[in-house]
Amino acid sequence: MSQKELLKVENLSVSFTGYERGFRQIDLQVIENLNVTVKKGEMVAVVGASGSGKSLLAHTLLGILPPNSTACGNIYFEGELLNAQKINQLRGKEIAFVPQSVTYLDPLKKVGSQVRKDKKVIESYRKQQELFSFYDLPAKTDNLYPFELSGGMARRVFLSAAMMETPKLIVADEPTPGLHLEAAKNSLKHFREFADKGGGVLLITHDIELALEVSDRIAVFYAGTTVEEAFASDFQSENLLRHPYTKALWRALPQNGFAPTPGVQPYVKDKPQGCVYAPRCSVYSSKCNSKIPMQTIRNGSVLCACAK
Amino acid sequence: MKTGHAVAVYLVKILVKLLLVLLAVSIICFVLISVSPVDPIRMYVGEVGMRNIQPETLAKLESYFGLDTPLTIRYFNWLSDFVRGDMGTSLIYRQPVIDVIGVRFVNSFALMLTAWLFSGILGFFLGVIAGIRRGRLTDKLVKGYSLLLASTPTFWLALVMLMVFAVWLKWFPIGLSVPIGVDASKVTIFDTLHHLFLPALTLSVIGVANIALHTREKMIDVMAEDYVLYAKARGKSTFSILRHHGIRNVILPAITLQFASIGEIFGGSVLVEQVFSYPGLGQAAVNAGLSGDSPLLLGIAVISAALVFSGNFIANALYGIIDPRIRRGLKND
C-alpha cells in the first residue's frame, strides 16, 4: 500500500437485519464489495443514484450505522486497519463528518456551543471565532439557533465544526442540495482548498457535474457496489470511461445528449447473480452472469467483464 | 417587537382562552344539571316528603330555589354571584360552596401535588433510562412495569394497597385524612402525612407508568435524530450526548405531558379518594352528584376545569418561554 493512501475501503459489505411479513428474520445485504481509496491531497467524489449505498459508506466510516446492521470488510486509515474502537477514537478528530442538512444540528441549542462541542475553554471560543470569520459567517451566528440559519450558512457552520479539531479526512455527505449553484460551488471550493493543503476529502453526492468540477477522482456506486473508480479527467470523453453504467451516466449529462437509460437500479432482494448492472446493460452477454472480477484499466478500476 | 412584549401578548391570548373555556364549561354544566334528574327539592325534602308534600309547599320551595325562573335568568344570576365569589350554598354540607371547596381543595391539593411531582420526576427518569437502554434488561423492566400498571384500574390498585398495607401489615390507617377520635387541634403534621401516604402512593404509582412510557418513546425518537448521529460522528460520548442533547430535547414534551396530566391525576384522585374515604375534592364531587347537590357539583366542575386548563396553560406558556423556535419566532412575527 502506498504511503500516500489516507483511506482505503476494501470489500466493504453492510447488511441489515429485518423482518419479512412480521416474523421471518432476513438479512438484507445493502452494500457488497464496495471499494474506494482516498489519497492525501485528493478529493474523491462518490456518485450514484439514491439507494446505491453512498450515505451508508459515510455512516460506516464514522461508526454511526443503525444497531440492526453489520459491516464487514477492511477499512484502512493511514495504513492502519480500523475496528470499532479505533473509529470511535478517530471520529470527530482525524475523520470529520460534514452532514447534509440543518437537521443534523440540535434545534434547541445555539449554533456556537454546538460547533464548540459544548466545550467552555478559551481556545475553543477562539478557534470557533477564527473559523466563522474564515468562512464568512457573521459574528452573531454564534448566538443563532439552527432554525435561523440559511442553507448556505448551515453548510459553513458544518465546515467550521469539521475544522475545529484539524482533521486529516473529511467525509461530506451530500453537502450541496438545496443550495443555488453559486453557493454550492463556493461550498465545494472550501473542500478543494482543504485537499490542496494535504487533507483528504470523500465527497458523497449525486451531482456529477459539480463533483467533476472539483474532484480528482470519481467512484461510481451502483446497487451497493463500486462499479468504477475513474479520474475526473476521464469524463471528458465517453471512450475514456470504463463501465457501461458510467458511460450511461455520462450520456445522461445535459451537455452529452441528456439520454436516459431505461430500467431502474435493482432492489436489494432482487439483485442479479453476476453483474448488478446486467439487466440494464447494452453490451450484456452470458459471461455477465458469473462472478465478475475487479480489473484495472488505464489506472482506474472497473467491475465489468467486458470493459476495455 | 421586543421579546418580552411578544411573550406577554402570547400569554394574554392564552389567558383569554382560559376564560372562554371556563364560561363554556359553566354553561354546559348548568344546562346539563338543569335537565338531569338532579332535583334540589327532592334532595331537600327527601323521597318520603316528596310523596306527601302539599302543592303550595312545593310551589314555595320551587320559588325558594329559584326553579320557577327561566334557565337563562337562573344562569346569569348564578354567574353574577360566581364572579363576586359566591357559589351558593351546598345542600349536603349546609355551608357555602366556596368554603366546602376550599377545605376539600387543600386536602386534594396535597394528595395530587405529591402524586404529580413523584410520578413526573420518577416517570421521567425511568423513561429516559429505558429509552437509551432500549431493548436491554433495564428497558424491559421499566416497560413491563409501566404496561402492567397502565392497564391496572386505579380503584383496584387502591383496594390492594389498602388490603396489604393497612389491613394486613397495619402500617397505615385504612382511610380518612386524620385519626378518628382525636381533637382537631391535636392532629400533628405526622398524622396528616401518615394518612396521605397510601392514597398518594397509589396515585403516583399509576401516574409513573404513563409518564415513563411517553418519555421512553420520545427518548427513542430523540436518540434516532440526525443531530444525535452527528454528535456521535463527532466523537461525543453517550453521556455527553444525553446531557447536551438528549435531556434538553425530551424535557420539552415531558413538561407538556406533565402539565397535561393534571387532568388524569385529578380523575384518578376521584377514585382513590373514594376508596380511601379521603375527604378531598373528588370525594365531594361524587357525594354532590349522588345526593343532587347541584350548587356544589357546579362549583366543583368549574373549579376542576380551571385546574386542568391551568395545567395546559402553564404547559403552553412554558413552551413559549423555553423553546427558542417559538420564543424567537414570536419576536419575528
PDB file of N, CA, C and O in Angstrom, chain A residues 99 101-111 114-115 145-147 149 153-155 157-158 161, chain B residues 225-228 230 234 245 249:
ATOM      1  N   PRO A  99     -22.363  16.774   7.455  1.00  0.00           N
ATOM      2  CA  PRO A  99     -23.657  16.192   7.089  1.00  0.00           C
ATOM      3  C   PRO A  99     -24.406  17.027   6.070  1.00  0.00           C
ATOM      4  O   PRO A  99     -23.941  18.088   5.652  1.00  0.00           O
ATOM      5  N   SER A 101     -27.833  18.229   6.055  1.00  0.00           N
ATOM      6  CA  SER A 101     -28.831  19.280   6.257  1.00  0.00           C
ATOM      7  C   SER A 101     -28.825  19.785   7.682  1.00  0.00           C
ATOM      8  O   SER A 101     -28.200  19.219   8.566  1.00  0.00           O
ATOM      9  N   VAL A 102     -29.548  20.853   7.877  1.00  0.00           N
ATOM     10  CA  VAL A 102     -29.563  21.555   9.157  1.00  0.00           C
ATOM     11  C   VAL A 102     -30.182  20.691  10.255  1.00  0.00           C
ATOM     12  O   VAL A 102     -29.999  20.953  11.435  1.00  0.00           O
ATOM     13  N   THR A 103     -30.880  19.596   9.866  1.00  0.00           N
ATOM     14  CA  THR A 103     -31.460  18.719  10.895  1.00  0.00           C
ATOM     15  C   THR A 103     -30.367  18.012  11.690  1.00  0.00           C
ATOM     16  O   THR A 103     -30.657  17.394  12.701  1.00  0.00           O
ATOM     17  N   TYR A 104     -29.122  18.096  11.228  1.00  0.00           N
ATOM     18  CA  TYR A 104     -28.027  17.499  11.980  1.00  0.00           C
ATOM     19  C   TYR A 104     -27.554  18.412  13.114  1.00  0.00           C
ATOM     20  O   TYR A 104     -26.585  18.119  13.793  1.00  0.00           O
ATOM     21  N   LEU A 105     -28.220  19.564  13.265  1.00  0.00           N
ATOM     22  CA  LEU A 105     -27.917  20.421  14.408  1.00  0.00           C
ATOM     23  C   LEU A 105     -29.081  20.332  15.391  1.00  0.00           C
ATOM     24  O   LEU A 105     -30.245  20.262  14.983  1.00  0.00           O
ATOM     25  N   ASP A 106     -28.756  20.335  16.658  1.00  0.00           N
ATOM     26  CA  ASP A 106     -29.775  20.269  17.699  1.00  0.00           C
ATOM     27  C   ASP A 106     -30.620  21.550  17.646  1.00  0.00           C
ATOM     28  O   ASP A 106     -30.083  22.646  17.814  1.00  0.00           O
ATOM     29  N   PRO A 107     -31.940  21.417  17.409  1.00  0.00           N
ATOM     30  CA  PRO A 107     -32.765  22.620  17.223  1.00  0.00           C
ATOM     31  C   PRO A 107     -32.856  23.505  18.463  1.00  0.00           C
ATOM     32  O   PRO A 107     -33.229  24.664  18.366  1.00  0.00           O
ATOM     33  N   LEU A 108     -32.524  22.965  19.629  1.00  0.00           N
ATOM     34  CA  LEU A 108     -32.719  23.735  20.863  1.00  0.00           C
ATOM     35  C   LEU A 108     -31.437  24.339  21.399  1.00  0.00           C
ATOM     36  O   LEU A 108     -31.421  24.884  22.491  1.00  0.00           O
ATOM     37  N   LYS A 109     -30.344  24.198  20.643  1.00  0.00           N
ATOM     38  CA  LYS A 109     -29.085  24.736  21.153  1.00  0.00           C
ATOM     39  C   LYS A 109     -28.519  25.762  20.191  1.00  0.00           C
ATOM     40  O   LYS A 109     -28.638  25.623  18.979  1.00  0.00           O
ATOM     41  N   LYS A 110     -27.836  26.756  20.758  1.00  0.00           N
ATOM     42  CA  LYS A 110     -27.238  27.774  19.906  1.00  0.00           C
ATOM     43  C   LYS A 110     -26.104  27.162  19.095  1.00  0.00           C
ATOM     44  O   LYS A 110     -25.406  26.264  19.550  1.00  0.00           O
ATOM     45  N   VAL A 111     -25.971  27.684  17.868  1.00  0.00           N
ATOM     46  CA  VAL A 111     -25.012  27.141  16.913  1.00  0.00           C
ATOM     47  C   VAL A 111     -23.592  27.131  17.479  1.00  0.00           C
ATOM     48  O   VAL A 111     -22.874  26.137  17.377  1.00  0.00           O
ATOM     49  N   GLN A 114     -22.696  24.364  19.808  1.00  0.00           N
ATOM     50  CA  GLN A 114     -22.664  23.067  19.120  1.00  0.00           C
ATOM     51  C   GLN A 114     -21.361  22.902  18.345  1.00  0.00           C
ATOM     52  O   GLN A 114     -20.786  21.819  18.315  1.00  0.00           O
ATOM     53  N   VAL A 115     -20.916  23.987  17.720  1.00  0.00           N
ATOM     54  CA  VAL A 115     -19.652  23.918  16.979  1.00  0.00           C
ATOM     55  C   VAL A 115     -18.514  23.651  17.954  1.00  0.00           C
ATOM     56  O   VAL A 115     -17.605  22.870  17.674  1.00  0.00           O
ATOM     57  N   TYR A 145     -29.966  30.174  16.634  1.00  0.00           N
ATOM     58  CA  TYR A 145     -30.411  28.790  16.720  1.00  0.00           C
ATOM     59  C   TYR A 145     -30.456  28.221  15.305  1.00  0.00           C
ATOM     60  O   TYR A 145     -30.619  28.983  14.339  1.00  0.00           O
ATOM     61  N   PRO A 146     -30.337  26.897  15.158  1.00  0.00           N
ATOM     62  CA  PRO A 146     -30.272  26.312  13.814  1.00  0.00           C
ATOM     63  C   PRO A 146     -31.391  26.770  12.876  1.00  0.00           C
ATOM     64  O   PRO A 146     -31.149  26.967  11.695  1.00  0.00           O
ATOM     65  N   PHE A 147     -32.617  26.966  13.405  1.00  0.00           N
ATOM     66  CA  PHE A 147     -33.707  27.350  12.502  1.00  0.00           C
ATOM     67  C   PHE A 147     -33.527  28.747  11.930  1.00  0.00           C
ATOM     68  O   PHE A 147     -34.219  29.128  10.997  1.00  0.00           O
ATOM     69  N   LEU A 149     -30.676  29.764  10.597  1.00  0.00           N
ATOM     70  CA  LEU A 149     -29.600  29.740   9.608  1.00  0.00           C
ATOM     71  C   LEU A 149     -30.166  29.555   8.205  1.00  0.00           C
ATOM     72  O   LEU A 149     -31.150  28.845   8.018  1.00  0.00           O
ATOM     73  N   MET A 153     -25.432  29.111   5.123  1.00  0.00           N
ATOM     74  CA  MET A 153     -24.793  29.328   6.425  1.00  0.00           C
ATOM     75  C   MET A 153     -24.601  28.003   7.147  1.00  0.00           C
ATOM     76  O   MET A 153     -23.556  27.744   7.738  1.00  0.00           O
ATOM     77  N   ALA A 154     -25.655  27.163   7.089  1.00  0.00           N
ATOM     78  CA  ALA A 154     -25.583  25.869   7.786  1.00  0.00           C
ATOM     79  C   ALA A 154     -24.392  25.078   7.264  1.00  0.00           C
ATOM     80  O   ALA A 154     -23.642  24.478   8.038  1.00  0.00           O
ATOM     81  N   ARG A 155     -24.187  25.090   5.940  1.00  0.00           N
ATOM     82  CA  ARG A 155     -23.081  24.377   5.328  1.00  0.00           C
ATOM     83  C   ARG A 155     -21.752  24.881   5.889  1.00  0.00           C
ATOM     84  O   ARG A 155     -20.858  24.114   6.220  1.00  0.00           O
ATOM     85  N   VAL A 157     -21.345  26.413   8.725  1.00  0.00           N
ATOM     86  CA  VAL A 157     -21.262  26.048  10.143  1.00  0.00           C
ATOM     87  C   VAL A 157     -20.708  24.629  10.277  1.00  0.00           C
ATOM     88  O   VAL A 157     -19.836  24.361  11.095  1.00  0.00           O
ATOM     89  N   PHE A 158     -21.200  23.721   9.416  1.00  0.00           N
ATOM     90  CA  PHE A 158     -20.713  22.340   9.465  1.00  0.00           C
ATOM     91  C   PHE A 158     -19.222  22.277   9.133  1.00  0.00           C
ATOM     92  O   PHE A 158     -18.476  21.504   9.725  1.00  0.00           O
ATOM     93  N   ALA A 161     -17.354  23.382  12.068  1.00  0.00           N
ATOM     94  CA  ALA A 161     -17.386  22.330  13.081  1.00  0.00           C
ATOM     95  C   ALA A 161     -16.373  21.240  12.730  1.00  0.00           C
ATOM     96  O   ALA A 161     -15.684  20.712  13.602  1.00  0.00           O
TER      97      ALA A 161
ATOM     98  N   GLU B 225     -32.484  10.825  16.168  1.00  0.00           N
ATOM     99  CA  GLU B 225     -32.468  12.058  15.380  1.00  0.00           C
ATOM    100  C   GLU B 225     -31.100  12.273  14.718  1.00  0.00           C
ATOM    101  O   GLU B 225     -30.079  11.812  15.228  1.00  0.00           O
ATOM    102  N   ASP B 226     -31.114  13.006  13.624  1.00  0.00           N
ATOM    103  CA  ASP B 226     -29.881  13.309  12.917  1.00  0.00           C
ATOM    104  C   ASP B 226     -28.843  13.982  13.807  1.00  0.00           C
ATOM    105  O   ASP B 226     -27.661  13.684  13.721  1.00  0.00           O
ATOM    106  N   TYR B 227     -29.315  14.893  14.685  1.00  0.00           N
ATOM    107  CA  TYR B 227     -28.322  15.642  15.467  1.00  0.00           C
ATOM    108  C   TYR B 227     -27.619  14.753  16.484  1.00  0.00           C
ATOM    109  O   TYR B 227     -26.488  15.026  16.879  1.00  0.00           O
ATOM    110  N   VAL B 228     -28.275  13.661  16.895  1.00  0.00           N
ATOM    111  CA  VAL B 228     -27.611  12.724  17.796  1.00  0.00           C
ATOM    112  C   VAL B 228     -26.569  11.912  17.019  1.00  0.00           C
ATOM    113  O   VAL B 228     -25.443  11.716  17.483  1.00  0.00           O
ATOM    114  N   TYR B 230     -24.991  12.934  14.408  1.00  0.00           N
ATOM    115  CA  TYR B 230     -23.911  13.878  14.110  1.00  0.00           C
ATOM    116  C   TYR B 230     -23.010  14.043  15.339  1.00  0.00           C
ATOM    117  O   TYR B 230     -21.786  14.026  15.212  1.00  0.00           O
ATOM    118  N   ARG B 234     -19.089  13.035  15.724  1.00  0.00           N
ATOM    119  CA  ARG B 234     -18.051  13.980  16.114  1.00  0.00           C
ATOM    120  C   ARG B 234     -17.322  13.503  17.364  1.00  0.00           C
ATOM    121  O   ARG B 234     -16.601  14.265  18.000  1.00  0.00           O
ATOM    122  N   HIS B 245     -27.811  17.020  24.516  1.00  0.00           N
ATOM    123  CA  HIS B 245     -28.863  16.987  23.501  1.00  0.00           C
ATOM    124  C   HIS B 245     -30.099  16.225  23.958  1.00  0.00           C
ATOM    125  O   HIS B 245     -31.211  16.658  23.758  1.00  0.00           O
ATOM    126  N   ASN B 249     -33.923  17.878  24.675  1.00  0.00           N
ATOM    127  CA  ASN B 249     -34.983  17.704  23.685  1.00  0.00           C
ATOM    128  C   ASN B 249     -36.157  16.882  24.200  1.00  0.00           C
ATOM    129  O   ASN B 249     -37.241  16.934  23.642  1.00  0.00           O
TER     130      ASN B 249
END
